[in-house]
CSV table of C-alpha atoms and ligand atoms in Angstrom, one decimal:
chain,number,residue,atom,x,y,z
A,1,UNK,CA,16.1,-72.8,138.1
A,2,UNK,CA,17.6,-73.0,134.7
A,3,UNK,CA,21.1,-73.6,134.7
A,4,UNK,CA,22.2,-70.0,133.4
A,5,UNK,CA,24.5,-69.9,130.1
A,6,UNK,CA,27.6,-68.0,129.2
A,7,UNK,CA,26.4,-64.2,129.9
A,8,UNK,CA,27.7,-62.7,126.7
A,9,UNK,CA,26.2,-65.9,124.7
A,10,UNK,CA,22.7,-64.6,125.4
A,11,UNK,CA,23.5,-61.5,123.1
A,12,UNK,CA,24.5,-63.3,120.4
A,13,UNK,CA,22.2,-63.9,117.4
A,14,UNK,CA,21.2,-67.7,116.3
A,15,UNK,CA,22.9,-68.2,112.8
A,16,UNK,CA,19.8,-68.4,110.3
A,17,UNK,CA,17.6,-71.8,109.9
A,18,UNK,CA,16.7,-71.8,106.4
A,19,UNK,CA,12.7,-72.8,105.9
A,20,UNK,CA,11.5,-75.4,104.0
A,21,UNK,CA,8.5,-76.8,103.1
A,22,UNK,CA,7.7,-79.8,101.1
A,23,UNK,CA,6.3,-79.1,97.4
A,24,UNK,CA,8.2,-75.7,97.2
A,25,UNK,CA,11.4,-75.0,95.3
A,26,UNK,CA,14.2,-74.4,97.3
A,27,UNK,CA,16.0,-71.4,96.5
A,28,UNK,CA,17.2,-70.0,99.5
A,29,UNK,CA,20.5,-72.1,100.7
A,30,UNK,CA,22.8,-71.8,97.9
A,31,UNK,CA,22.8,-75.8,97.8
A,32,UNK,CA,23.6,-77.5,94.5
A,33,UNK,CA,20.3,-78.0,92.3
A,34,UNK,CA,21.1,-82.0,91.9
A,35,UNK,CA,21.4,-85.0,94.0
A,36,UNK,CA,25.0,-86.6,94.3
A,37,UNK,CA,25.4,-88.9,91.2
A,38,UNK,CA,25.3,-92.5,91.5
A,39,UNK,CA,28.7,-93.3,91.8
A,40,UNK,CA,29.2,-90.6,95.3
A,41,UNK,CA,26.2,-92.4,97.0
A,42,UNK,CA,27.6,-96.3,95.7
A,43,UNK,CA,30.5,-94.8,97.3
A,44,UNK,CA,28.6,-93.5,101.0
A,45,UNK,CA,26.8,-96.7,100.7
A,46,UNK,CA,29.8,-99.0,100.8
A,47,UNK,CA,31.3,-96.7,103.9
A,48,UNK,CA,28.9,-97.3,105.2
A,49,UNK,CA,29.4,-100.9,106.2
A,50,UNK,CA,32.4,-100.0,108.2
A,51,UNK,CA,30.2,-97.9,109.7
A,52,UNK,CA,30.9,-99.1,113.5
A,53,UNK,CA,34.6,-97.9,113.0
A,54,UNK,CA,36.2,-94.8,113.9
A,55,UNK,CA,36.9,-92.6,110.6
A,56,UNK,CA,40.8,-91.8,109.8
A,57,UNK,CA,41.8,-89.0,113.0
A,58,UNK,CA,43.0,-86.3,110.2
A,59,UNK,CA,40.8,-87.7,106.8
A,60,UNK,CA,44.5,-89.1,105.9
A,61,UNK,CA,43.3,-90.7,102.7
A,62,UNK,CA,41.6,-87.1,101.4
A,63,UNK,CA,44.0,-85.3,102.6
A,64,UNK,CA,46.6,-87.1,100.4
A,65,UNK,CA,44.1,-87.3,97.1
A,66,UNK,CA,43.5,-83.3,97.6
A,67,UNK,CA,47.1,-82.6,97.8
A,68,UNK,CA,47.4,-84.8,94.7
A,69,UNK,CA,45.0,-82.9,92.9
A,70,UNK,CA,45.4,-79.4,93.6
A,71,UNK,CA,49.3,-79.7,94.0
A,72,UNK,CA,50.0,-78.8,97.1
A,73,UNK,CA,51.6,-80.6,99.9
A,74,UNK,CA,49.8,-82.9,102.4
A,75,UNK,CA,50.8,-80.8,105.4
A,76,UNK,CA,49.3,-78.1,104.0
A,77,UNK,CA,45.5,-79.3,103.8
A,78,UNK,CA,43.1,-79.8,106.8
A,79,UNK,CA,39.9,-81.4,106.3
A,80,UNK,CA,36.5,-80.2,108.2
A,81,UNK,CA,32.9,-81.1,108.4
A,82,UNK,CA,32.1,-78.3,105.8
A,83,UNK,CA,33.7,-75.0,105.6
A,84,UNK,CA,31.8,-73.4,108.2
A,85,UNK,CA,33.7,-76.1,111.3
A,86,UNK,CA,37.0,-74.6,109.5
A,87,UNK,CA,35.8,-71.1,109.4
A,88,UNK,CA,34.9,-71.7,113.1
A,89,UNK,CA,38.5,-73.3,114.2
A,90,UNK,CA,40.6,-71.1,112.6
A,91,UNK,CA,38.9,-68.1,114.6
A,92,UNK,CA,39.0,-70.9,117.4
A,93,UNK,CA,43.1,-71.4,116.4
A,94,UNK,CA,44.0,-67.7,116.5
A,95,UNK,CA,42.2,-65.7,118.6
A,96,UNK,CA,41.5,-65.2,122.1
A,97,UNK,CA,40.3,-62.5,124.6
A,98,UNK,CA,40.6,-59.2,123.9
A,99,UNK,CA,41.2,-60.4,119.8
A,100,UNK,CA,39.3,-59.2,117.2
A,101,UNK,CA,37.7,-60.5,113.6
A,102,UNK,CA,37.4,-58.2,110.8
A,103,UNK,CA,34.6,-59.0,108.1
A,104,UNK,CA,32.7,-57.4,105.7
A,105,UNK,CA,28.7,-56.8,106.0
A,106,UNK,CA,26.8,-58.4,104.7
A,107,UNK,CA,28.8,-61.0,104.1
A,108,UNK,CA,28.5,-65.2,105.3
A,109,UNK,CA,26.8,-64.4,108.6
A,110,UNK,CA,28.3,-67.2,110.7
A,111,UNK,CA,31.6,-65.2,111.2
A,112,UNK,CA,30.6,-62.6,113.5
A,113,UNK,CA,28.8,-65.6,115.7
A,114,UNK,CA,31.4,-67.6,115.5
A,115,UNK,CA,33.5,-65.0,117.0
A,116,UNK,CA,30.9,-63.6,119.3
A,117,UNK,CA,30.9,-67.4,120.9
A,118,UNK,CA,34.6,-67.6,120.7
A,119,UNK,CA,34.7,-64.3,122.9
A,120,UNK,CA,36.0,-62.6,120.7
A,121,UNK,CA,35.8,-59.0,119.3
A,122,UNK,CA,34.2,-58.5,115.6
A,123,UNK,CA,34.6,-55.5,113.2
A,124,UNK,CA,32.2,-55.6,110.3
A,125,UNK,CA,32.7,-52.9,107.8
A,126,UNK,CA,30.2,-52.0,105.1
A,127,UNK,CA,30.6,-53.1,101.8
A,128,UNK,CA,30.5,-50.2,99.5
A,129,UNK,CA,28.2,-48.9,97.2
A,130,UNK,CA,28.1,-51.9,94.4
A,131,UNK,CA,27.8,-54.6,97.1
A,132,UNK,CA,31.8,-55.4,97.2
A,133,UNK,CA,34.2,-55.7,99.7
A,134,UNK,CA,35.9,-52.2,100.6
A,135,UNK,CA,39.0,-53.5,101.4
A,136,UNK,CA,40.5,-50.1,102.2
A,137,UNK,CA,38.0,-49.7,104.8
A,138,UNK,CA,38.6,-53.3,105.9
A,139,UNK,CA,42.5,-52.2,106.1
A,140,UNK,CA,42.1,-49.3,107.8
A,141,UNK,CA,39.5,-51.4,110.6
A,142,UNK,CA,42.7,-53.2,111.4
A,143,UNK,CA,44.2,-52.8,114.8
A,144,UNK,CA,46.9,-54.3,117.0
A,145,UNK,CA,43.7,-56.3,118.2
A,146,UNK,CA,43.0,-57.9,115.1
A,147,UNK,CA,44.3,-61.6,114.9
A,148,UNK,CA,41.9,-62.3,111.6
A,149,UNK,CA,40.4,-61.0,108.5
A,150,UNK,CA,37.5,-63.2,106.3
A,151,UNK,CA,37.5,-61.8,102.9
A,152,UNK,CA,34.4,-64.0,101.0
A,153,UNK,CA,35.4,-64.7,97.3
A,154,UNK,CA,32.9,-64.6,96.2
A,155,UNK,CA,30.6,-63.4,98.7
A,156,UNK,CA,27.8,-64.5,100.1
A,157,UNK,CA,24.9,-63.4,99.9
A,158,UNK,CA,26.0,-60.1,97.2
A,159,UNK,CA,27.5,-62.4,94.2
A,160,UNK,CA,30.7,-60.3,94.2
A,161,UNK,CA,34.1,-61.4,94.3
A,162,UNK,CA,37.6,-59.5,94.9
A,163,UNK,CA,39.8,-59.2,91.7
A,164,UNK,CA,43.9,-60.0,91.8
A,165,UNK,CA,44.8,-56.6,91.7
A,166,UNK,CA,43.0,-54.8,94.8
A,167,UNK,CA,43.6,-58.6,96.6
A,168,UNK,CA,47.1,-58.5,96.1
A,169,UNK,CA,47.4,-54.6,97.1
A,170,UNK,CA,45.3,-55.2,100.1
A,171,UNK,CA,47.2,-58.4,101.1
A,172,UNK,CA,50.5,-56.6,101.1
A,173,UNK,CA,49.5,-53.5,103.1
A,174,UNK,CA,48.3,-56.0,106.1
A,175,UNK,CA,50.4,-56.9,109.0
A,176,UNK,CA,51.8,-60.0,108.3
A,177,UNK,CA,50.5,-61.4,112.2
A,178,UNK,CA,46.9,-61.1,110.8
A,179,UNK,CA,45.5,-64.4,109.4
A,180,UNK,CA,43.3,-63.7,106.0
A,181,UNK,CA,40.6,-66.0,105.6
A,182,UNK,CA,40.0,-66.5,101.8
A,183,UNK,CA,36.3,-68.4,102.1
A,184,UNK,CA,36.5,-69.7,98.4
A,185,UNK,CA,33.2,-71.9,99.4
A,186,UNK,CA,32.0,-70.5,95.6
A,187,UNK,CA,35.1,-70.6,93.8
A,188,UNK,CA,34.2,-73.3,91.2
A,189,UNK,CA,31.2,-70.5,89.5
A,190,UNK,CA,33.7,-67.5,89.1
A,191,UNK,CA,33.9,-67.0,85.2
A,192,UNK,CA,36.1,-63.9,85.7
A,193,UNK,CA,39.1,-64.3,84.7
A,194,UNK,CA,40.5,-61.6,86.9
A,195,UNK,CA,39.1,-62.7,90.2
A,196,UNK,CA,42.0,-65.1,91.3
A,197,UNK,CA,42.8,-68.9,92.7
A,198,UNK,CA,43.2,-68.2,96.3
A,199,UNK,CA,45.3,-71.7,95.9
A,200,UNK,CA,48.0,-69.5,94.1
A,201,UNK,CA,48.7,-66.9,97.0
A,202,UNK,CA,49.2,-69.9,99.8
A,203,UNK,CA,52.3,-70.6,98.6
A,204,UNK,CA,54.3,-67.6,99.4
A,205,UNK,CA,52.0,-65.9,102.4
A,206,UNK,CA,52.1,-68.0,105.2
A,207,UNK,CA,49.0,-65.4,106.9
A,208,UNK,CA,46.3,-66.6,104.2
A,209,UNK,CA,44.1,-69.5,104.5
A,210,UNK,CA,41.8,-70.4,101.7
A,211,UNK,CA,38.7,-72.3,102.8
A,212,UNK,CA,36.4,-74.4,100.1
A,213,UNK,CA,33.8,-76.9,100.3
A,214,UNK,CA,32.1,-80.0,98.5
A,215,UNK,CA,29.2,-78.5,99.9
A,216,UNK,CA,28.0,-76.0,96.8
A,217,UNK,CA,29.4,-77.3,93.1
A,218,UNK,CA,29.7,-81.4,94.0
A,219,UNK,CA,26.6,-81.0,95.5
A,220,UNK,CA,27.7,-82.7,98.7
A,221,UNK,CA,25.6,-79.8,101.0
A,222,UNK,CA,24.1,-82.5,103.4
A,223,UNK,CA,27.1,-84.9,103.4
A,224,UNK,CA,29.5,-82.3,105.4
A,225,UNK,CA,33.0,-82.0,104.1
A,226,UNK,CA,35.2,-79.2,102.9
A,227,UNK,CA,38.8,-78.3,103.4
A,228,UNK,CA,41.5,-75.6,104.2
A,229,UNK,CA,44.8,-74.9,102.6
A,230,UNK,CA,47.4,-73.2,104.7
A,231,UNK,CA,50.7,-72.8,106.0
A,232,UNK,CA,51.8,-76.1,108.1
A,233,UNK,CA,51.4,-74.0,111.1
A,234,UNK,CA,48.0,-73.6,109.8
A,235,UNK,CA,46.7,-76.3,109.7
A,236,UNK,CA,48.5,-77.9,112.6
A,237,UNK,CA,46.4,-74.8,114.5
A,238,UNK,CA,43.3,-76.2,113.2
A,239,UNK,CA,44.2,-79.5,114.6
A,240,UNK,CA,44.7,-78.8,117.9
A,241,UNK,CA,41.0,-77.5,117.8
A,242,UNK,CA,39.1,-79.3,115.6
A,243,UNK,CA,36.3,-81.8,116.9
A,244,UNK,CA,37.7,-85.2,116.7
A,245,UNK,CA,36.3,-87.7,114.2
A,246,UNK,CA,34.0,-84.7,113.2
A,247,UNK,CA,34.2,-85.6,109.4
A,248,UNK,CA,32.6,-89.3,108.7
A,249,UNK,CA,33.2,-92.2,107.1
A,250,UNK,CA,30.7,-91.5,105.0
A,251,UNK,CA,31.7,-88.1,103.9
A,252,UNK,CA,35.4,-88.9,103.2
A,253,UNK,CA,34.2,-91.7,101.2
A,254,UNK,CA,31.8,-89.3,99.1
A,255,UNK,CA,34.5,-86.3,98.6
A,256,UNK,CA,37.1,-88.9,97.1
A,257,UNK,CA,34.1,-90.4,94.8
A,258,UNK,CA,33.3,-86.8,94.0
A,259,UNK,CA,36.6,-85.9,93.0
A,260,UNK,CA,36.9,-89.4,91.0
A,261,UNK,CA,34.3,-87.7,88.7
A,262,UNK,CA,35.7,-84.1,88.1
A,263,UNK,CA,33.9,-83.6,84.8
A,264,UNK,CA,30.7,-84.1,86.1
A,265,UNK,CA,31.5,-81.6,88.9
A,266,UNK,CA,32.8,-79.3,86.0
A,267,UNK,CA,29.8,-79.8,84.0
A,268,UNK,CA,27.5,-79.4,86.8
A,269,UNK,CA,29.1,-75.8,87.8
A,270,UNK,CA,29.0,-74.4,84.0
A,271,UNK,CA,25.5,-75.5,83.9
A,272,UNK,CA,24.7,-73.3,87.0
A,273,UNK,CA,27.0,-70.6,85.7
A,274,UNK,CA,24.9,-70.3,82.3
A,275,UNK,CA,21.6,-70.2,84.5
A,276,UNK,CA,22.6,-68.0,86.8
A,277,UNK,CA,23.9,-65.6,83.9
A,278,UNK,CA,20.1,-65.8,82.2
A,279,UNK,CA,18.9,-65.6,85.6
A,280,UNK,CA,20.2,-62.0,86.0
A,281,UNK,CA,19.5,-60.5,82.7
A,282,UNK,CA,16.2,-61.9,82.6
A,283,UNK,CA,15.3,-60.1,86.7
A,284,UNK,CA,17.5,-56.8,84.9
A,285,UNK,CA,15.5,-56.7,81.9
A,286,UNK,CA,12.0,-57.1,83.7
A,287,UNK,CA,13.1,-54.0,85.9
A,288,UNK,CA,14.6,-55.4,89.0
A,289,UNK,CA,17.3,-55.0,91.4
A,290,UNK,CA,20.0,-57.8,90.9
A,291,UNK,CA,23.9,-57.7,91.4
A,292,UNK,CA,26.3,-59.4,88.9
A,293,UNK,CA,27.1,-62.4,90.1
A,294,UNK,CA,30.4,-65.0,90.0
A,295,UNK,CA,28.5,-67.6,93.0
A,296,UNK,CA,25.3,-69.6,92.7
A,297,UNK,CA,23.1,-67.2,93.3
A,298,UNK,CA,21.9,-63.4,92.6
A,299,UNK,CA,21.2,-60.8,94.9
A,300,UNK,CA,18.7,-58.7,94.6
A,301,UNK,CA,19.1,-55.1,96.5
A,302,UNK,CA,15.4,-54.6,97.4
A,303,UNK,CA,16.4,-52.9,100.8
A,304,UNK,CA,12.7,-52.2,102.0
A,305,UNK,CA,11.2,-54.7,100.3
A,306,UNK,CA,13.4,-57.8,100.6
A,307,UNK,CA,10.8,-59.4,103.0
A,308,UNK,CA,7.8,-58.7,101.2
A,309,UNK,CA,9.4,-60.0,98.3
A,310,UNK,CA,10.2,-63.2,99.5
A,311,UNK,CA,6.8,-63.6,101.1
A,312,UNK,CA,5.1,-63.4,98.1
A,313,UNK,CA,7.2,-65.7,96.0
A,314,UNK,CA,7.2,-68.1,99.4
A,315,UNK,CA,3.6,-67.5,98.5
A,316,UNK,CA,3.9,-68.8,94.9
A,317,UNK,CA,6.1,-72.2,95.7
A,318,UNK,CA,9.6,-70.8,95.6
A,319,UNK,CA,11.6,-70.4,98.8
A,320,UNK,CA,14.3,-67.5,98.6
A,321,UNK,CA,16.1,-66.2,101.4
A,322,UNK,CA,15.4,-62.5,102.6
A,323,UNK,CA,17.9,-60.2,104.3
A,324,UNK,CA,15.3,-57.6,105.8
A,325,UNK,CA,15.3,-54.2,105.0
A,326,UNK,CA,18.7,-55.3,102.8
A,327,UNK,CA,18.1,-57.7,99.9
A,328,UNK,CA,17.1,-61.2,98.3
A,329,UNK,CA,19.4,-64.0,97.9
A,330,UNK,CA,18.1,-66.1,94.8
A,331,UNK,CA,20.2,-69.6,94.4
A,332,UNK,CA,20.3,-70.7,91.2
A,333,UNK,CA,18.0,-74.2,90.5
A,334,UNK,CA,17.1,-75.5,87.9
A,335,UNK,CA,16.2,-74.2,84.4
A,336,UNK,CA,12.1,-75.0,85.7
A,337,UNK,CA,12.9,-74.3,89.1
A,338,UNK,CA,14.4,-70.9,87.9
A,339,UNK,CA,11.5,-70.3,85.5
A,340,UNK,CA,9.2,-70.6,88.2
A,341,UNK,CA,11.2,-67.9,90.2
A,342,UNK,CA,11.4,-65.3,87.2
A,343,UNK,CA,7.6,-66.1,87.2
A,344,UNK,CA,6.6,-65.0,90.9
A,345,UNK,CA,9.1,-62.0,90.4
A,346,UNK,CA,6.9,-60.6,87.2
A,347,UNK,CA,4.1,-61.2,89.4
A,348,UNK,CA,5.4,-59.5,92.1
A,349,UNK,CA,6.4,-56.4,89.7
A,350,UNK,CA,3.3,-56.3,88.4
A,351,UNK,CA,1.3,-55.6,91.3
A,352,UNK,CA,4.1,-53.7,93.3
A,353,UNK,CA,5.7,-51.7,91.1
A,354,UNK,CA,8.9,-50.8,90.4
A,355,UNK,CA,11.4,-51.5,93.3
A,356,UNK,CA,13.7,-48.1,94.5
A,357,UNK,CA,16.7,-48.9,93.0
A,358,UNK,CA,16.0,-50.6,90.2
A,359,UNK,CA,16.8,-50.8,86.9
B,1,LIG,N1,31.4,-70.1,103.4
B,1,LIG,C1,30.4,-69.4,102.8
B,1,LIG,C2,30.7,-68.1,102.2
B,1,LIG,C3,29.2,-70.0,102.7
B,1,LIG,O1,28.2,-69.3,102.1
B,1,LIG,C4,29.0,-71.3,103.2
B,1,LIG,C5,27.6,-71.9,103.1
B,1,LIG,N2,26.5,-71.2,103.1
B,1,LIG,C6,30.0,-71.9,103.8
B,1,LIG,C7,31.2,-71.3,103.9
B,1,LIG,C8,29.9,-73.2,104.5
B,1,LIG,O2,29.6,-74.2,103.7
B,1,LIG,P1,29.7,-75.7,104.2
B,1,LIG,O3,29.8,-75.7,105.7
B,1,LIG,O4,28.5,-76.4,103.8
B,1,LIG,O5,31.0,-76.2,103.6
């Protein structure tokens, strides 16, 4: 007999495998279009040879260059093995039976499961009508139960991001016990100058944790590494739970190279930002759904269609990733890889038709 498993684990959903498949273009994981530059992977290489040691308990040596960088003290950063360990061990840090997490839907989809393993209670509130967070609604879903809020800034998969204003408002209407998790995982492709640096609200609100990652603009997806900046108490939370020696050698080593070459990273996110600007007016001008953007990718509202959709350009060499009966997520590649997207979607027009809700 098989050894039965948690009982309310067989209920919860397995977070999302993206497919691959080896001559097609990869559009459906929001990774960066480039490999790490020379200079990161000198940098792994050379970890590498101290490979049969421990890494630093804490990533001390990051830790201190982040704090350097971004101007905030060291006992305010925790490093993770990407931001989805961190998303996980803050929900790990603060809650506990009978808690609950508050998050937008659709929004990043390994919040609910992370709290669904962590026994915990979610409430996912609809975003409203232009694909945004309803943080009203997200207010108002608030009860003595709830221990954390994600707000995704942007958000994945929909593009759209939170401006100062309704941020602030919302931020000082909520209890001051409830922990709001800023996932900033896209922060270095916002172009609006109105959607603000979670970075800048740490400071005086000890109940908001801002998450980012190497993963998406320094092109670091595989590698593993991102970071959280919080109150001390924060991060000493995420501490006590963390996985120990869960971020590598090799992964420290590349997130200090990375941030040795900030231009390049700079460069690297404008160029996405310009594509992912041409990608959406050229899908709007050939008639379909898309969703102004501030991440690495478009969404595309097909609601029925969405799987269809991504069949048929899965059929023509592009991999995007569907959200059935909701919408397309579209990462932006490559100037080619992005032309051969735009390609299979004017196909797809052409025989299909007109999508409900488009343009
Ligand atoms: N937050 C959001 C909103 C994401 O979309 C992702 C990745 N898809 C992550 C966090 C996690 O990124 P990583 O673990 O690679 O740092």
């Amino acid at each position: 007999m098989a050894v039965p498993i948690r009982a309310d684990l067989v209920t919860v959903p397995d977070l999302n495998i993206p497919a691959t498949a080896p001559d097609a273009v990869l559009l459906n994981s929001n990774e960066g279009p480039l490999p790490p530059p020379p200079g990161v992977v000198e940098a792994i290489a050379r970890a590498a040879l101290d490979g049969h040691r421990y890494p630093q308990w804490f990533s001390d040596t990051l830790v201190g260059r982040l704090a350097a960088d971004l101007a905030v003290p060291e006992s305010r950063i925790a490093v993770g093995c990407g931001s989805t360990s961190l998303c996980r061990d803050l929900i790990q840090a603060f809650c506990g039976p009978g808690d609950e997490v508050v998050c937008a839907w659709r929004s990043f989809d390994a919040y609910p499961v992370f709290a669904r393993v962590a026994g915990v209670g979610v409430r996912t509130v609809p975003l409203d009508a232009e694909h945004r967070h309803d943080l009203r609604a997200m207010l108002d879903a608030v009860t003595p139960a709830t221990r954390v809020v994600f707000v995704c800034n942007p958000n994945n998969p929909t593009g759209t991001a939170v401006r100062r204003r309704e941020l602030l408002d919302f931020l000082d209407r909520l209890p001051e016990r409830v922990l709001v998790v800023l996932d900033e995982a896209y922060r270095e492709f916002v172009d609006d100058p109105e959607v603000p640096d979670g970075l800048g609200l740490v400071r005086d609100r000890p109940n908001v944790a801002v998450v980012r990652t190497f993963s998406k603009a320094y092109g670091l997806a595989g590698v593993r590494i991102g970071y959280c900046v919080a109150a001390p108490s924060v991060v000493s939370a995420v501490h006590k739970v963390s996985v120990p020696f869960a971020v590598s050698r090799l992964a420290q080593a590349a997130a200090l190279a990375a941030l040795d070459r900030p231009e390049e990273a700079r460069q690297r996110a404008a160029a996405v930002v310009r594509e992912r600007n041409r990608l959406y007016a050229r899908l709007t001008r050939g008639g379909h759904p898309a969703t102004p953007s501030q991440a690495n990718f478009v969404w595309m509202p097909l609601a029925g269609r969405a799987a269809d959709f991504a069949d048929f350009c899965a059929r023509h060499g592009v991999l995007v990733r569907a959200f059935p009966g909701d919408g397309v997520r579209v990462t932006v590649g490559l100037p080619e890889e992005n032309d051969a997207f735009l390609s299979a979607a004017a196909r797809y027009r052409a025989q299909a038709g007109p999508a409900e809700g488009a343009a």
